[in-house]
Short mmCIF file of C-alpha atoms in Angstrom, two decimals:
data_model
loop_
_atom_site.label_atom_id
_atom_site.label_comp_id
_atom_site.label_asym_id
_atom_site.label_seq_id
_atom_site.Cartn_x
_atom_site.Cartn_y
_atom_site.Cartn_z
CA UNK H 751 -18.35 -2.52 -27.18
CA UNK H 752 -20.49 -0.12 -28.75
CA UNK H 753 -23.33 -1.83 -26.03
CA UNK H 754 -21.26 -1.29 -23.31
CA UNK H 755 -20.29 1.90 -24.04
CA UNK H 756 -23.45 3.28 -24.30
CA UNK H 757 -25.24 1.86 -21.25
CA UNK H 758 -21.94 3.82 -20.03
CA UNK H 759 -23.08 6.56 -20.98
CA UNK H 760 -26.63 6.16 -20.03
CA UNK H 761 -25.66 5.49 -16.74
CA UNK H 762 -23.33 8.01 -15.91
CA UNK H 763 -25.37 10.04 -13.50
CA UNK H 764 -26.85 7.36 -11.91
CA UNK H 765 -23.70 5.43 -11.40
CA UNK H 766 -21.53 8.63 -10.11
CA UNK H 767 -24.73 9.31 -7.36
CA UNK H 768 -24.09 6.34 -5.98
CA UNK H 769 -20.23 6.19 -5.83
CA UNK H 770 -20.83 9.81 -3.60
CA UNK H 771 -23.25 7.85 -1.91
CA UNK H 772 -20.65 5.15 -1.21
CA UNK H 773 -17.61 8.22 -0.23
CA UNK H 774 -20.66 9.78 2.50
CA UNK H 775 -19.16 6.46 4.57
CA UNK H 776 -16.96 7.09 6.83
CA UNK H 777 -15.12 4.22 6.98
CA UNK H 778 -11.93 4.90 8.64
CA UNK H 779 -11.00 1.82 9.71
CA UNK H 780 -7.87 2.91 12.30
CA UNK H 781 -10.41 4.54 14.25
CA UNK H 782 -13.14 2.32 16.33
CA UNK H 783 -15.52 5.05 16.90
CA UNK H 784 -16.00 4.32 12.87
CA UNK H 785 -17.00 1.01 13.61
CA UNK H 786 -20.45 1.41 12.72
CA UNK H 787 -19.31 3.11 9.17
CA UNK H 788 -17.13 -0.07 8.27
CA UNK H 789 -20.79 -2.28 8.68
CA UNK H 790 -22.56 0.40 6.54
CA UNK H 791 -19.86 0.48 4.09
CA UNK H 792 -19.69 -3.15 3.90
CA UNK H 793 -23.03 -3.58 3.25
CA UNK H 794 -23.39 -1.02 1.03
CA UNK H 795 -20.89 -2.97 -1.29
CA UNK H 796 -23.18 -5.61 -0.83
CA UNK H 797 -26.29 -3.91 -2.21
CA UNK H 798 -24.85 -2.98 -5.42
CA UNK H 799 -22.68 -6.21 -6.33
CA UNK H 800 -26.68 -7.67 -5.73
CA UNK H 801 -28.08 -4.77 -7.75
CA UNK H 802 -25.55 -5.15 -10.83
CA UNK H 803 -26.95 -9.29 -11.12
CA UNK H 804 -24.24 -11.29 -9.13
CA UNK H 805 -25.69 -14.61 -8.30
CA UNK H 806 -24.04 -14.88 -4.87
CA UNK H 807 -23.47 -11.85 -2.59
CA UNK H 808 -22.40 -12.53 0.98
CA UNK H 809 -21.17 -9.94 3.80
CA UNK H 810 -19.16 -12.50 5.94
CA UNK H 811 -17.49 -11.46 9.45
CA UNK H 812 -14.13 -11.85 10.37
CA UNK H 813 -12.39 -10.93 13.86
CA UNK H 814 -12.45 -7.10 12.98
CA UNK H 815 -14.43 -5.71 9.96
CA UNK H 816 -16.40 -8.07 7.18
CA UNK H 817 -15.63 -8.88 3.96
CA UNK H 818 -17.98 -9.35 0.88
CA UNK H 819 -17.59 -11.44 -1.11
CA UNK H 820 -19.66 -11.88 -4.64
CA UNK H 821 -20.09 -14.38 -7.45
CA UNK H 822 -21.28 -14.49 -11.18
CA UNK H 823 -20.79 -17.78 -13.25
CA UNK H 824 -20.02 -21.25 -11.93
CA UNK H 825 -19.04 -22.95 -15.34
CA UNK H 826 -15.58 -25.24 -15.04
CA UNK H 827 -14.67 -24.85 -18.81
CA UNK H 828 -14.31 -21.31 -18.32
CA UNK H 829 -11.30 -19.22 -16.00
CA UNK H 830 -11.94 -17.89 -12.83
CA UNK H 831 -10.72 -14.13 -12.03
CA UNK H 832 -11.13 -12.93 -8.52
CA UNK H 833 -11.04 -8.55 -8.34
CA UNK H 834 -9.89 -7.82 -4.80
CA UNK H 835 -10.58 -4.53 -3.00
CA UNK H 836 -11.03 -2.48 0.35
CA UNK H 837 -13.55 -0.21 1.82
CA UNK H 838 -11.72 1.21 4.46
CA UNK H 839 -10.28 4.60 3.81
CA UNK H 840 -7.45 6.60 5.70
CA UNK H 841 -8.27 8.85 8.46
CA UNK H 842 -8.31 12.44 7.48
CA UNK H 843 -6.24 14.41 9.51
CA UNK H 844 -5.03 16.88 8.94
CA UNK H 845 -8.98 18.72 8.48
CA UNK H 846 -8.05 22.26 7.84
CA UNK H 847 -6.19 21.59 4.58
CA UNK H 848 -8.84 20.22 2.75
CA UNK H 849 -10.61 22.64 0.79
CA UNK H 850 -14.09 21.11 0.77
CA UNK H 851 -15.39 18.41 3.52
CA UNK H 852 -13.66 14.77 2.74
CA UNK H 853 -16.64 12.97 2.97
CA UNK H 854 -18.77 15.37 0.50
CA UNK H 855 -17.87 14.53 -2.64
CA UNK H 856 -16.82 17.59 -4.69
CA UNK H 857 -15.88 17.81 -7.99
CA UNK H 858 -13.16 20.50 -9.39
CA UNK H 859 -11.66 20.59 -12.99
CA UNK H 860 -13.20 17.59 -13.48
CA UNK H 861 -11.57 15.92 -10.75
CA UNK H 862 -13.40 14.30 -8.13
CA UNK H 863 -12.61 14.54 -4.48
CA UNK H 864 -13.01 12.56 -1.15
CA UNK H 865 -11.55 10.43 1.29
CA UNK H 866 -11.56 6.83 -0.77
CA UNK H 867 -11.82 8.58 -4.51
CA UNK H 868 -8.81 6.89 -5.27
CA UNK H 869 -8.45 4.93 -2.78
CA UNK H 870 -9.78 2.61 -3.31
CA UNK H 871 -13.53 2.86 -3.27
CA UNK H 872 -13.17 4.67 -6.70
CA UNK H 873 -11.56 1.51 -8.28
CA UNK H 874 -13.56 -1.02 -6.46
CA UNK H 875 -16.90 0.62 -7.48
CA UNK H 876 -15.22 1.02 -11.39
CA UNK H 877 -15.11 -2.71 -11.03
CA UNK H 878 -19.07 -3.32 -9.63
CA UNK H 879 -20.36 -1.02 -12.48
CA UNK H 880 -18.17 -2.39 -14.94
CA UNK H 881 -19.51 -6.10 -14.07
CA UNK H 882 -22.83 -3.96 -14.24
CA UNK H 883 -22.67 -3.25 -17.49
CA UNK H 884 -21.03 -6.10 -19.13
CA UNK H 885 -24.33 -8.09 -17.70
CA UNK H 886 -26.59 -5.79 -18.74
CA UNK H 887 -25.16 -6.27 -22.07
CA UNK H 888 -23.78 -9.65 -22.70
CA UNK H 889 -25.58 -13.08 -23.30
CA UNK H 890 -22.26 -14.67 -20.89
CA UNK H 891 -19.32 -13.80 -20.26
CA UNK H 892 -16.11 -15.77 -21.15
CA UNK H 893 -15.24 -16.11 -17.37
CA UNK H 894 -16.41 -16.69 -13.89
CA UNK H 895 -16.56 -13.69 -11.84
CA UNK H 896 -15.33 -13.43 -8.30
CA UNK H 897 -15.10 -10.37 -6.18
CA UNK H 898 -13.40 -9.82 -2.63
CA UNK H 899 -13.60 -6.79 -0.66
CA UNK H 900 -11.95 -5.91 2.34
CA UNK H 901 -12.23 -3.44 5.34
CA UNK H 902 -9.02 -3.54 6.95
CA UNK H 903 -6.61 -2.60 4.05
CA UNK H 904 -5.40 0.61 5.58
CA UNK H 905 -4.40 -0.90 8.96
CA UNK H 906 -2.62 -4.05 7.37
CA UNK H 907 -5.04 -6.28 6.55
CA UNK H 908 -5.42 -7.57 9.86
CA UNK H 909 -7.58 -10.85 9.34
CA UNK H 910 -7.70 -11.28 5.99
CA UNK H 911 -5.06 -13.87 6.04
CA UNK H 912 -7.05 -15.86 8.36
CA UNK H 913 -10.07 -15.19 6.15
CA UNK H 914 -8.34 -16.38 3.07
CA UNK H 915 -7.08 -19.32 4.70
CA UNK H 916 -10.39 -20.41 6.30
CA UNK H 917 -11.83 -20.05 2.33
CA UNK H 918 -9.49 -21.38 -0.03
CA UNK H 919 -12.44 -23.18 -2.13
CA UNK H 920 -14.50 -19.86 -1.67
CA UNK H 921 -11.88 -17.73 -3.47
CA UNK H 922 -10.14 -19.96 -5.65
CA UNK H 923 -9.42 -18.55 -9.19
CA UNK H 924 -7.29 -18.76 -12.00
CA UNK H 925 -6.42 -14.66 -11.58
CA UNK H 926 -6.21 -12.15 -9.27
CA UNK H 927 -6.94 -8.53 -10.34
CA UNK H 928 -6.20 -5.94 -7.65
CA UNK H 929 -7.04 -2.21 -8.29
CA UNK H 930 -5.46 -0.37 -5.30
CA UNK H 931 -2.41 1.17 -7.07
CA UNK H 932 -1.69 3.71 -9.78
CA UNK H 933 -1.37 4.89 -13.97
CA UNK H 934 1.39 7.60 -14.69
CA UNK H 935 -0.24 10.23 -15.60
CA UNK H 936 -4.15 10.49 -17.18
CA UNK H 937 -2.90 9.35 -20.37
CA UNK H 938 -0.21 7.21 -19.74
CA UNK H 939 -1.52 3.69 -18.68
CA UNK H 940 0.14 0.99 -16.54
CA UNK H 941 -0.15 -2.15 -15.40
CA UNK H 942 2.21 -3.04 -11.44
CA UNK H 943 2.82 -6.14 -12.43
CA UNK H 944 4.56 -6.13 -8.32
CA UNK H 945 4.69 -4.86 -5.11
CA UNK H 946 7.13 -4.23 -2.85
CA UNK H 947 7.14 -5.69 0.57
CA UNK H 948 7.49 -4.25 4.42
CA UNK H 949 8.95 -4.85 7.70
CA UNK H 950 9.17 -2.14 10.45
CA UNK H 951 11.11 -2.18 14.07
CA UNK H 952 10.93 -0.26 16.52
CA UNK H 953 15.02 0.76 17.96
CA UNK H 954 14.66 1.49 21.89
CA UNK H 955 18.30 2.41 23.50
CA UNK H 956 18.71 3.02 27.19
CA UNK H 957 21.93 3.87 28.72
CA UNK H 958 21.66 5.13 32.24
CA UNK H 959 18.86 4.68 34.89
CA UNK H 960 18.08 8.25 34.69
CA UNK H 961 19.04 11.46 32.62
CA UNK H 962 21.92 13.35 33.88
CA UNK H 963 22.78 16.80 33.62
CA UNK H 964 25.71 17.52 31.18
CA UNK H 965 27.51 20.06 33.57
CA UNK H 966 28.40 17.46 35.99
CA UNK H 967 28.41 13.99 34.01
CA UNK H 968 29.13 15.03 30.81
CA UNK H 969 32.11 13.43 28.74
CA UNK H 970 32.50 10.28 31.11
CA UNK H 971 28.71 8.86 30.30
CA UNK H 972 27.00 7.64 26.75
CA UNK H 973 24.34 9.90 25.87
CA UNK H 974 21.58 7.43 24.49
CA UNK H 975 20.93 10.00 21.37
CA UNK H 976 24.52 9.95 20.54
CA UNK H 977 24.34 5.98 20.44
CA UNK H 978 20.99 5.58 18.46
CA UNK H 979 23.08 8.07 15.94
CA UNK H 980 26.28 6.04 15.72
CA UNK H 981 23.93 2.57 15.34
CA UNK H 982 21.72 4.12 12.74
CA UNK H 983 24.19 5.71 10.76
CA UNK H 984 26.06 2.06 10.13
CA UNK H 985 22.63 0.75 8.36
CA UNK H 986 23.93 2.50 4.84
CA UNK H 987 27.76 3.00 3.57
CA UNK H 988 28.94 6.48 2.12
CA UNK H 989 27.21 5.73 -1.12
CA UNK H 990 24.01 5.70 0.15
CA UNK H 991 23.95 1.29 -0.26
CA UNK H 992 22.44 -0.82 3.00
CA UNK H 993 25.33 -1.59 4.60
CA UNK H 994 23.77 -4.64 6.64
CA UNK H 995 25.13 -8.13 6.33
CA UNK H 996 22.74 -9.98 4.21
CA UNK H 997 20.32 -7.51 3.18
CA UNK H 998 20.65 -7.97 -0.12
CA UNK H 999 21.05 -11.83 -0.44
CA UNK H 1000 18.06 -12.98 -1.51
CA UNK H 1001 17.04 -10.16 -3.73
CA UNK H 1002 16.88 -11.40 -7.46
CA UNK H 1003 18.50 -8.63 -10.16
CA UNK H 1004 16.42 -6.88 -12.84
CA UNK H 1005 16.00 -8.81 -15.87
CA UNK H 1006 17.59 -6.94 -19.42
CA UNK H 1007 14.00 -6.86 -20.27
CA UNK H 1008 12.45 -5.29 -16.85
CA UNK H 1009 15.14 -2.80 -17.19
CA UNK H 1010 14.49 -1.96 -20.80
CA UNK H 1011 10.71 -1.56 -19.88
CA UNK H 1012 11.36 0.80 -17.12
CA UNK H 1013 13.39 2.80 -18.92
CA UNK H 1014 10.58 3.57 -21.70
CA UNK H 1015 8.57 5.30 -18.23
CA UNK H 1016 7.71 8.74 -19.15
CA UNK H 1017 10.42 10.52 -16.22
CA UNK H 1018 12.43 13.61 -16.03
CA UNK H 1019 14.97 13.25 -13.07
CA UNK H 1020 14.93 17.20 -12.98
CA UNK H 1021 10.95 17.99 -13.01
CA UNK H 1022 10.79 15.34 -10.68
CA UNK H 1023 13.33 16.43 -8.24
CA UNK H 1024 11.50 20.09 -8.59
CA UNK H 1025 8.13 18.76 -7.96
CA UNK H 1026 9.32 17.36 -4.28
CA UNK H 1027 11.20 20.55 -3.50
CA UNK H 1028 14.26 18.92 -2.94
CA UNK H 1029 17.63 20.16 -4.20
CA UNK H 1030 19.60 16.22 -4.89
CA UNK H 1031 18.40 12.85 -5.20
CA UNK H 1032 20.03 9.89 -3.58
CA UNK H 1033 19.70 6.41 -3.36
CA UNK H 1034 21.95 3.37 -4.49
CA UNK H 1035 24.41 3.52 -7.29
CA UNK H 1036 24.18 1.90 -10.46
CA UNK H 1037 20.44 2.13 -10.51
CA UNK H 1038 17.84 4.94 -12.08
CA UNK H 1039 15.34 7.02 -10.26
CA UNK H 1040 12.71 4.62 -11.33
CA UNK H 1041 14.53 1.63 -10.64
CA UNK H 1042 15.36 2.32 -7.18
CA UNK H 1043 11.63 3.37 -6.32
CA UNK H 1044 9.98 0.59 -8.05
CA UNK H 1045 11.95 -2.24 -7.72
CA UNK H 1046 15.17 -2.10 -5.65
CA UNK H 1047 14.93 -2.41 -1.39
CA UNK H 1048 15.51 0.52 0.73
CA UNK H 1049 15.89 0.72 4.83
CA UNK H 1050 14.62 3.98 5.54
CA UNK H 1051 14.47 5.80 9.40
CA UNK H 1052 11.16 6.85 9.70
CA UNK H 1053 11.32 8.61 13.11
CA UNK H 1054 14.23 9.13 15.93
CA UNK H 1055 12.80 10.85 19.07
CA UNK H 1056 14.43 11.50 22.77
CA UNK H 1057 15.93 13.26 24.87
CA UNK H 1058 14.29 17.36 25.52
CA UNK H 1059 12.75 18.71 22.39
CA UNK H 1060 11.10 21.74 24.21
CA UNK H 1061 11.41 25.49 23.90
CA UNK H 1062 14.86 26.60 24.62
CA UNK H 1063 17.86 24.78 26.24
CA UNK H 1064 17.58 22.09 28.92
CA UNK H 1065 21.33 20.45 29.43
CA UNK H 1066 20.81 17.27 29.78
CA UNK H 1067 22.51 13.85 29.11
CA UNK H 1068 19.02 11.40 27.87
CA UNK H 1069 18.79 7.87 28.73
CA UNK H 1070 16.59 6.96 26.28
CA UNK H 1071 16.39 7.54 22.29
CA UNK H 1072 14.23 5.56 19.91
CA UNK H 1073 13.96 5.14 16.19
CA UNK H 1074 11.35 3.82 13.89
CA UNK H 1075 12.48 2.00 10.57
CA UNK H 1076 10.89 0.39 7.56
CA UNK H 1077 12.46 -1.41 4.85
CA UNK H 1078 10.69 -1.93 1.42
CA UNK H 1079 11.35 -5.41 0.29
CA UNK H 1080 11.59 -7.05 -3.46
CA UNK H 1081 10.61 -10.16 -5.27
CA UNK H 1082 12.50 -12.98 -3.18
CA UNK H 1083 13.37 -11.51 0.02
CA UNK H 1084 11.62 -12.88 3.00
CA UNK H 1085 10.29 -10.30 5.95
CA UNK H 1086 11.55 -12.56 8.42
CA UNK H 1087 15.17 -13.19 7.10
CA UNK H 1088 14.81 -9.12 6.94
CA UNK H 1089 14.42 -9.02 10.68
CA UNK H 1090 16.99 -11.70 11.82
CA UNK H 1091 19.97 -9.69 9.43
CA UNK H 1092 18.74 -6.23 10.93
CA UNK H 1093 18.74 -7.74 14.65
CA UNK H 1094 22.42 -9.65 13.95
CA UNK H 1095 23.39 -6.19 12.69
CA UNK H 1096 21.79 -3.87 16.22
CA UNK H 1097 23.69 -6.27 17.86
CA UNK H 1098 27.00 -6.20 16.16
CA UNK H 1099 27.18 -2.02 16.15
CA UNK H 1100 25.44 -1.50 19.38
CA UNK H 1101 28.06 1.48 21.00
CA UNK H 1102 29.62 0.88 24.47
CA UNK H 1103 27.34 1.81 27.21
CA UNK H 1104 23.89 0.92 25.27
CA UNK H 1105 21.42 -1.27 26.22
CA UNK H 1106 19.09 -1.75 22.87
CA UNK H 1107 15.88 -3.67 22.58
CA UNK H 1108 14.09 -4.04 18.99
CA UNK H 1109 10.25 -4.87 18.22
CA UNK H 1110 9.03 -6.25 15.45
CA UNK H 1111 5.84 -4.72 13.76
CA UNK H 1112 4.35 -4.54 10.76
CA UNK H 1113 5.81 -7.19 7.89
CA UNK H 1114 4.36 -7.86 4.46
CA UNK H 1115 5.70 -9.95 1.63
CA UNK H 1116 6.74 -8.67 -1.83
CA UNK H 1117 4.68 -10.22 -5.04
CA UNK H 1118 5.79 -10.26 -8.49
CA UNK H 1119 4.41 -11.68 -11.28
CA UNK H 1120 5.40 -13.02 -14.94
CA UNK H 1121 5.33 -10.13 -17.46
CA UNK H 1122 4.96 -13.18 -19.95
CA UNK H 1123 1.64 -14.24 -18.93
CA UNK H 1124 -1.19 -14.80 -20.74
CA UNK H 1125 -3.30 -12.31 -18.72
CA UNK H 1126 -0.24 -10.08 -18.54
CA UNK H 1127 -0.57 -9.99 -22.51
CA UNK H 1128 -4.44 -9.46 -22.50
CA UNK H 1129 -4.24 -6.62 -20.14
CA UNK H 1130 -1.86 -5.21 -22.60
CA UNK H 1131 -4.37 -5.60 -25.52
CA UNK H 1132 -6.86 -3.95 -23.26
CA UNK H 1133 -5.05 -1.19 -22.47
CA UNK H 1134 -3.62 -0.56 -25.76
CA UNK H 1135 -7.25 -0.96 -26.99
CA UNK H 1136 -8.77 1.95 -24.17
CA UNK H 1137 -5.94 4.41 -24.51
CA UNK H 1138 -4.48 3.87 -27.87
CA UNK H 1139 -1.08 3.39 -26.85
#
């Protein structure tokens, strides 16, 4: 350790030079006129996986951005562990509230930012010059090293599926480590042991073939706004529980001993409530803050638009309103089953008068994984080890 530690420190300059180099990139990945950034970035990733002494290194395409994909070790007595990543960064809007450009590094309080410092080209590079330094320092290591890394993570993952399925013997491994999620605070380490799933909809209503004026129509037509209301507000009963049929079948309770582990989390209900400016906290009964953030589902309306929203009054009657909803998914429920419950349930509480149409979008399954694990248990020891805790 004491090696590895000081190559470390050795390094430090070097190493942080070239993560700004890699956070110059602008790899924003929703936006195509990037498209030349996402190559760069890519192989960019490429040339330092080479540079730290990876035996393979490959930028491969796929349908939208490449992946690389890197390999140390090829020895079948020893484990395989795979360290997934992404490139791809969020756009930056909005500009004028960040205090220095996003793609020129800047570092303040000895903080670092950019677009990508945490997420996630900070982690991803942690992992290259981590590898770096364990083979500038080591005879071997005890395991095979294999390292994926993405471009499309910020706009779902697009092909990676495809990618994954087209290179099963490329990837295969006895672990997955994925660095694309968060500690509690600077000294208060954590391992997300899951990850809650997705599906979105989009909620179109029309009523009429045109809007009408309230003077002379209103109180014998349905108002399209006054529908999408009445249907969204039958998604959750008074307490604030989803109230659709069969939400909630599938979802496997909290073990005594996930509970009792969440409940050690560092949290203040009151500082936390403060800290979002909001004045009462909500969500479904019988479950902690924690709980119902980390590990319970939610159906949340993301947007509801129609109708005039413009400067003073216009009195009209719309014929359209639309919504946009998510729903955060845990351990056994399946996206689709999601969707077919939520569709049953448009259908059951559409009001008289509406016509509504849904659209499936984004959908992403939830993961969870054994706390009992062996590598559960050794990233334990490792943290324990690095933060003395």
């Amino acid at each position: 350790m004491d090696a590895i530690e000081n190559y470390l420190v050795e390094n430090r300059e070097r190493q942080l030079d070239e993560l700004f180099e890699l956070l110059r990139i602008e790899s924003v990945s929703a936006l195509s006129v990037h498209k030349p950034d996402m190559i760069k970035a890519a192989q960019y990733v490429a040339q330092k996986l080479q540079a730290c002494g990876m035996d393979t290194v490959r930028v491969m395409e796929t349908e939208g951005n490449p992946v690389v994909f890197a390999k140390l070790g090829s020895d079948a007595s020893k484990p395989t562990v795979l360290v997934y990543g992404h490139y791809d960064v969020q756009p930056v809007d909005p500009i004028e509230l960040w205090e220095t450009p996003p793609f020129e590094p800047a570092i303040r309080d000895g903080k670092l930012y950019a677009r990508g410092a945490t997420d996630d080209k900070g982690q991803l590079f942690l992992h290259i010059k981590a590898l770096e330094a364990l083979i500038a320092t080591q005879d071997s290591l005890p395991v095979n090293i294999k390292v994926c890394i993405e471009g499309e993570e910020e706009i779902g993952s697009r092909n990676l599926p495809l990618f994954v399925e087209k290179n099963q013997d490329l990837l295969a491994a006895d672990l997955l480590i994925i660095s694309d999620t968060s500690i509690l605070a600077p000294d208060v380490p954590a391992i997300c042991y899951g990850v809650r799933g997705l599906c979105a909809m989009q909620i179109d209503v029309v009523t009429a073939k045109s809007d009408l004026h309230s003077g002379m129509f209103g109180g014998a037509v349905p108002n399209a706004l006054h529908a999408l209301a009445e249907l969204v507000s039958s998604f959750h009963d008074p307490s604030g529980k989803v109230a659709v049929k069969g939400f909630y079948d599938d979802v496997q309770p909290l073990s005594k001993e996930e509970r009792a582990s969440i409940y050690q989390i560092p949290h203040d209900d009151h500082a936390y409530q403060s800290s979002l400016g909001i004045t009462e906290l909500v969500g479904e009964p019988g479950y902690t803050t924690l709980e119902r953030v980390m590990a319970r589902p939610t159906l949340e309306i993301n947007g509801m638009y129609g109708g005039f929203q413009g400067e003073g009054t216009k009195t009209v009657i719309p014929r359209q309103a639309h919504a946009k909803i998510t729903c955060r998914l845990v351990n056994n429920q399946d996206p689709e089953k999601v969707f077919q419950v939520l569709e049953q349930h448009i259908r059951a509480h559409t009001p008289p008068g509406a016509n509504i149409t849904t659209t499936r979008m984004d959908s992403g399954r939830p993961f969870v994984t054994s706390l009992q694990t062996p590598s559960m248990q050794i990233a334990g020891d490792a943290y324990e080890a690095s933060y003395g805790v």
